Coordinates of C-alpha atoms and ligand atoms in Angstrom, one line a residue:
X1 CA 40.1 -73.5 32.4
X2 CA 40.4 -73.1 36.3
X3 CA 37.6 -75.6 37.0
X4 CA 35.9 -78.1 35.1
X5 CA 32.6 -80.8 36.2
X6 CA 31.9 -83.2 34.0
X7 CA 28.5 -85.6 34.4
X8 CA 28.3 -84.9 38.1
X9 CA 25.1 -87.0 38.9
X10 CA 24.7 -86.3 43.1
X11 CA 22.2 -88.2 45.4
X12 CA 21.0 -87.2 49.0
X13 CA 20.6 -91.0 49.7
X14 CA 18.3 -92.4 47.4
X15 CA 17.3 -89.1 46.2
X16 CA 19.0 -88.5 42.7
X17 CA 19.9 -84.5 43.1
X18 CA 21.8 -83.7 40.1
X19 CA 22.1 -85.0 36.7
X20 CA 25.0 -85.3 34.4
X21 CA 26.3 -81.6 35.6
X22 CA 29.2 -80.2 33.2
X23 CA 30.5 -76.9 34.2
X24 CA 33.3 -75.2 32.6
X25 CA 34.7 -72.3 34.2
X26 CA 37.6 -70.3 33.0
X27 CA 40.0 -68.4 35.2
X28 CA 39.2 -64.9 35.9
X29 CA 35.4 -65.3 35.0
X30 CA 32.8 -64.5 37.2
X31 CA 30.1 -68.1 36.2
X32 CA 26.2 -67.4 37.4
X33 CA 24.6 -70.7 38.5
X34 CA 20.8 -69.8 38.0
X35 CA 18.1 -71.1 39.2
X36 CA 15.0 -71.5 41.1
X37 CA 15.1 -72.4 45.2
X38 CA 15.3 -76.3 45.3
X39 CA 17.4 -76.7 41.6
X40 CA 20.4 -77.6 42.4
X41 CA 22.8 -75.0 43.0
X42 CA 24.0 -75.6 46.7
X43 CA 24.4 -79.2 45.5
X44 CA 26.6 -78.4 43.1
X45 CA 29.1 -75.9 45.2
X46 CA 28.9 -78.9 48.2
X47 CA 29.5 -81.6 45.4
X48 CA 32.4 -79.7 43.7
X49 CA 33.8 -78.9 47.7
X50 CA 33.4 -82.5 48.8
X51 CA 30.6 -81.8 50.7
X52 CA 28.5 -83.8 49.5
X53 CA 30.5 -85.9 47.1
X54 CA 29.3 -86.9 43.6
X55 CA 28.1 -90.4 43.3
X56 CA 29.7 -90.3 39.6
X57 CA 31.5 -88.3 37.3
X58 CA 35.1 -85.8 37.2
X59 CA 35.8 -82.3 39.0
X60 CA 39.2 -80.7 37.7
X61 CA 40.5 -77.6 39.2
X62 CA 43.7 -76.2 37.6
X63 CA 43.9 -80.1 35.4
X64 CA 43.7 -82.1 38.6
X65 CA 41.3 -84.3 39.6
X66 CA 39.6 -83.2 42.6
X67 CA 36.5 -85.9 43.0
X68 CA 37.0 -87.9 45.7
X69 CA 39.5 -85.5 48.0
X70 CA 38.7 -84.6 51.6
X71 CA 37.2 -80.8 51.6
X72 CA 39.8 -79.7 53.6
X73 CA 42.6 -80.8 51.0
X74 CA 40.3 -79.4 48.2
X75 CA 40.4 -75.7 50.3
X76 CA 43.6 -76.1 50.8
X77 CA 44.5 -76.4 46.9
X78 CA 43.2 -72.9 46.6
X79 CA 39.2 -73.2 46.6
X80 CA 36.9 -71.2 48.9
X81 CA 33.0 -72.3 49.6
X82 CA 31.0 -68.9 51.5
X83 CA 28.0 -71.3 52.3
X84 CA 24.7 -69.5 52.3
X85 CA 24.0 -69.3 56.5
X86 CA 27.0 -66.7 57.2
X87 CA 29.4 -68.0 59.4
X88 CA 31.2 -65.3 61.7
X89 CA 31.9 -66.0 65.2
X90 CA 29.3 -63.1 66.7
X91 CA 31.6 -62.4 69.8
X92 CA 34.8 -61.4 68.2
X93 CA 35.3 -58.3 66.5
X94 CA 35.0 -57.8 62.8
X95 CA 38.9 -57.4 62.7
X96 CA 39.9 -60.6 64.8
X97 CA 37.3 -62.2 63.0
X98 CA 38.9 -61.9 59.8
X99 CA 42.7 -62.1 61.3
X100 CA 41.4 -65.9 62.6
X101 CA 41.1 -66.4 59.4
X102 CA 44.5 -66.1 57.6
X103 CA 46.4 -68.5 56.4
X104 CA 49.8 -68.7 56.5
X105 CA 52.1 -70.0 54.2
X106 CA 50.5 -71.4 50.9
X107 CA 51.8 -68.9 48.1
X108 CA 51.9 -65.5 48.2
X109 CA 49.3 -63.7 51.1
X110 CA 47.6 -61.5 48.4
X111 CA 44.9 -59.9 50.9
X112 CA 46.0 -58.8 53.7
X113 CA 44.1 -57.1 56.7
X114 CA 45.5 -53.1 55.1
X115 CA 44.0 -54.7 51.5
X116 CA 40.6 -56.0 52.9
X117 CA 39.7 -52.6 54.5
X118 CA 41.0 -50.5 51.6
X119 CA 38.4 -52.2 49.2
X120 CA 35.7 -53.1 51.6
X121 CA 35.8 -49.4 53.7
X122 CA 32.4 -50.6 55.3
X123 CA 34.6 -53.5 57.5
X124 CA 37.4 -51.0 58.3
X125 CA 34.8 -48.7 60.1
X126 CA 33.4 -51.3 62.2
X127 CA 36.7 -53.2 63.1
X128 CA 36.2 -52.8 66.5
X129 CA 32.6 -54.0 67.1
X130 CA 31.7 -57.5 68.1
X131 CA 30.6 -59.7 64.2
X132 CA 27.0 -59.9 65.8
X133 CA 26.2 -57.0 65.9
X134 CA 26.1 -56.3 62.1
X135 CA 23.5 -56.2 59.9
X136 CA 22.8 -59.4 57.7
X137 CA 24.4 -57.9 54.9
X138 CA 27.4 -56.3 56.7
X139 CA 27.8 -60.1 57.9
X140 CA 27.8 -61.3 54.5
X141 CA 30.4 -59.2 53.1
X142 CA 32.2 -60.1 56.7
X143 CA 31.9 -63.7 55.3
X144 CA 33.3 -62.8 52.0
X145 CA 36.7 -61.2 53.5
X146 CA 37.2 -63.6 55.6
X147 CA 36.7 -66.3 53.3
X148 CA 39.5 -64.0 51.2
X149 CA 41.6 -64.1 54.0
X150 CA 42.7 -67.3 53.3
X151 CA 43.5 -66.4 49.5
X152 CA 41.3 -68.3 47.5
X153 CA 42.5 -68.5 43.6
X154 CA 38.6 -69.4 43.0
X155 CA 35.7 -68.3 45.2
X156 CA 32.1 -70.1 45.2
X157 CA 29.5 -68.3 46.3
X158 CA 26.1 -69.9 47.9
X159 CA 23.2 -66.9 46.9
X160 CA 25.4 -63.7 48.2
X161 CA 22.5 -61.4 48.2
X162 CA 19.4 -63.4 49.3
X163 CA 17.0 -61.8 51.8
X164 CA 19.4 -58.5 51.4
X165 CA 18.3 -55.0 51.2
X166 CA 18.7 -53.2 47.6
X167 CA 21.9 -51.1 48.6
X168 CA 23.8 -54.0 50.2
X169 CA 22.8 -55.9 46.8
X170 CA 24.5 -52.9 44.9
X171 CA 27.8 -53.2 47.2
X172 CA 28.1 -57.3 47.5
X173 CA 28.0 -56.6 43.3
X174 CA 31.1 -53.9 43.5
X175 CA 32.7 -56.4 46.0
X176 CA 32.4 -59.3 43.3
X177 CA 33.8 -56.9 40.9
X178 CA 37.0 -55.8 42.9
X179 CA 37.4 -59.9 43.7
X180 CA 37.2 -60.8 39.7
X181 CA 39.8 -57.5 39.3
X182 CA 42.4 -59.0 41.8
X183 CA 42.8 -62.0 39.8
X184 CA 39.7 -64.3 41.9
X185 CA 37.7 -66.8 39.2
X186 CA 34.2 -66.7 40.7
X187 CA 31.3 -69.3 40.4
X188 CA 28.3 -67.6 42.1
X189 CA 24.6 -69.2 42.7
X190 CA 22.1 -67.2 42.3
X191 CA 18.1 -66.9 41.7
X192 CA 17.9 -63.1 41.2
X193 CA 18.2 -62.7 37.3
X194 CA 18.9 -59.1 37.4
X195 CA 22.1 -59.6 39.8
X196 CA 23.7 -62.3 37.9
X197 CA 23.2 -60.6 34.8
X198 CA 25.4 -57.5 36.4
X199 CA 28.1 -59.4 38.0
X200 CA 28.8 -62.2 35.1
X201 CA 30.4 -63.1 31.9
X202 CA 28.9 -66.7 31.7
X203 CA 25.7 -68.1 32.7
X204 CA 24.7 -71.6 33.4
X205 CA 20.5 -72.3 34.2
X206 CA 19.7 -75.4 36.3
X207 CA 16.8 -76.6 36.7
X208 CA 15.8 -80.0 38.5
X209 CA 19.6 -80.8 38.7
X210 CA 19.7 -80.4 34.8
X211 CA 22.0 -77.9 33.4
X212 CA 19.4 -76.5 30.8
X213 CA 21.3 -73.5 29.3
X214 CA 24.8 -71.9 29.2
X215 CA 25.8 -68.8 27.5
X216 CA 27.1 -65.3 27.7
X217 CA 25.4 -62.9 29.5
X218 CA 24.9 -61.0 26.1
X219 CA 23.0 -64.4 24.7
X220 CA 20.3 -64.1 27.9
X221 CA 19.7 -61.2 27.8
X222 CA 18.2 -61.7 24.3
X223 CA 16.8 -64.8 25.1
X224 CA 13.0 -64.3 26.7
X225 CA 12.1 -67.5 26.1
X226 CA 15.0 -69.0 28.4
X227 CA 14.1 -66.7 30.7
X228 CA 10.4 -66.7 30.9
X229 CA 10.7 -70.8 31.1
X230 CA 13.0 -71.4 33.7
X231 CA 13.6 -68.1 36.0
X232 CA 9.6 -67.0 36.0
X233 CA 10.7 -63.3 34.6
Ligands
ATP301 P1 17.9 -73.1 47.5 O1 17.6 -71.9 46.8 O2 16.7 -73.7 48.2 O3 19.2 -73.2 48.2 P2 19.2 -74.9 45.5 O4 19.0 -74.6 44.1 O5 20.4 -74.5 46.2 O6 18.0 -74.2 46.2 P3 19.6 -77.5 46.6 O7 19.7 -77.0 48.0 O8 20.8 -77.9 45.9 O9 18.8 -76.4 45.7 O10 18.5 -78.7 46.6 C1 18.2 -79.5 45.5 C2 17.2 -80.5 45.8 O11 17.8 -81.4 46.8 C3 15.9 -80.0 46.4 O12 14.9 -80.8 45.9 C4 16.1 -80.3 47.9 O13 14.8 -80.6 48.5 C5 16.9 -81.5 47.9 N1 17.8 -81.6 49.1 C6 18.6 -80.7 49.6 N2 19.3 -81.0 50.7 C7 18.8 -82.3 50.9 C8 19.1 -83.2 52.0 N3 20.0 -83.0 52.9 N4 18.5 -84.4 51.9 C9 17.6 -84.7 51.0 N5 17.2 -83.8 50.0 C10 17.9 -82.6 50.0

């Protein structure tokens, strides 16, 4: 188990956000967190990241208590958060945008600048132009790199493919793949059923800060009832 919440109950001040949230995500997976706008999922990336903090229970990552850490020091252990708004810096080019963003140090530098355009060909052809002048989806998977740049062991991902056009769904899907094939556990929020059920092994639902159902992909799939009463398929 890479990562582990147990009874994370979250409040925007007096607003209780999640309840009792137990995730259990085991290295190398890709985890969907499903569910409709307003459930829960960016509260539970920004609770797990320290962003917004957990008002109770545990976070592990790799057996070590995380809850309660700056979100610097919990990047720094070897999480990455790509937050939903895509965050380039427009005026630099898609190559110094992504050599900003290595780290030095910390391990061993698995993705380098060479690595990133070999998988992602798409950022290698537009190196030299300025990040905003991309589309929204060629920003996204900007966001991704760079977010790889500073070699995450686990990756959380904020809705990837919202407001995207078809083909840049099908490509963000084969960039998750390639991330879960180079050793990257992935937790990824999502409302679009058909994605998750592509790019996962393990699904949770969340609805009104509840986690209402976990399970394989395979066990979803067969399971209209889940489906039909909480993701309105
Ligand atoms: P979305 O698809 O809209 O991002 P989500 O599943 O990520 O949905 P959250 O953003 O986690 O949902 O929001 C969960 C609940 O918390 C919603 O009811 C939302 O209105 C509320 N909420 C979110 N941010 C705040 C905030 N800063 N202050 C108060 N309430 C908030």
């Amino acid at each position: 188990m890479i990562l582990q919440t147990e009874a994370l109950n979250t409040y925007y001040g007096a607003s209780h956000i999640l309840f009792d949230v137990s995730l259990q995500i085991e290295s190398g997976q890709v985890v969907v967190l499903l569910g409709r706008n307003g459930a829960g999922k960016t509260t539970t990336l920004r609770s797990i990241m320290g962003l917004t903090p957990p008002r109770t229970g545990k976070i592990f990552y790799k057996g070590r208590r995380i809850d309660g850490l700056p979100s610097y020091r919990i990047a720094r252990l070897g999480l990455g958060f790509v937050p939903e708004d895509r965050v380039i810096f427009p005026d630099l080019t898609v190559r110094e945008n992504l050599e900003i963003a290595q780290k030095a140090g910390a391990g061993e530098a698995s993705w380098t600048l060479e690595k990133i355009f070999g998988f992602f060909p798409v950022l290698e052809k537009f190196q030299n132009r300025s990040g905003g002048t991309l589309s929204g989806g060629e920003q996204q998977i900007l966001t991704i790199a760079r977010t790889l740049m500073g070699n995450p062991e686990c990756l959380l991902l904020d809705e990837p493919v919202e407001g995207l056009a078809p083909l840049i769904v099908r490509m963000l899907g084969e960039m998750i793949h390639q991330i879960r094939d180079h050793g990257v556990t992935l937790l990824v929020s999502e409302q679009n059923v058909k994605f998750s059920l592509k790019i996962a092994q393990k699904v949770y639902i969340i609805d009104k800060g509840t986690i209402r159902y976990e399970g394989t992909v395979e066990d979803l799939k067969g399971n209209e009832e889940i489906k039909k009463k909480y993701l309105a398929v």
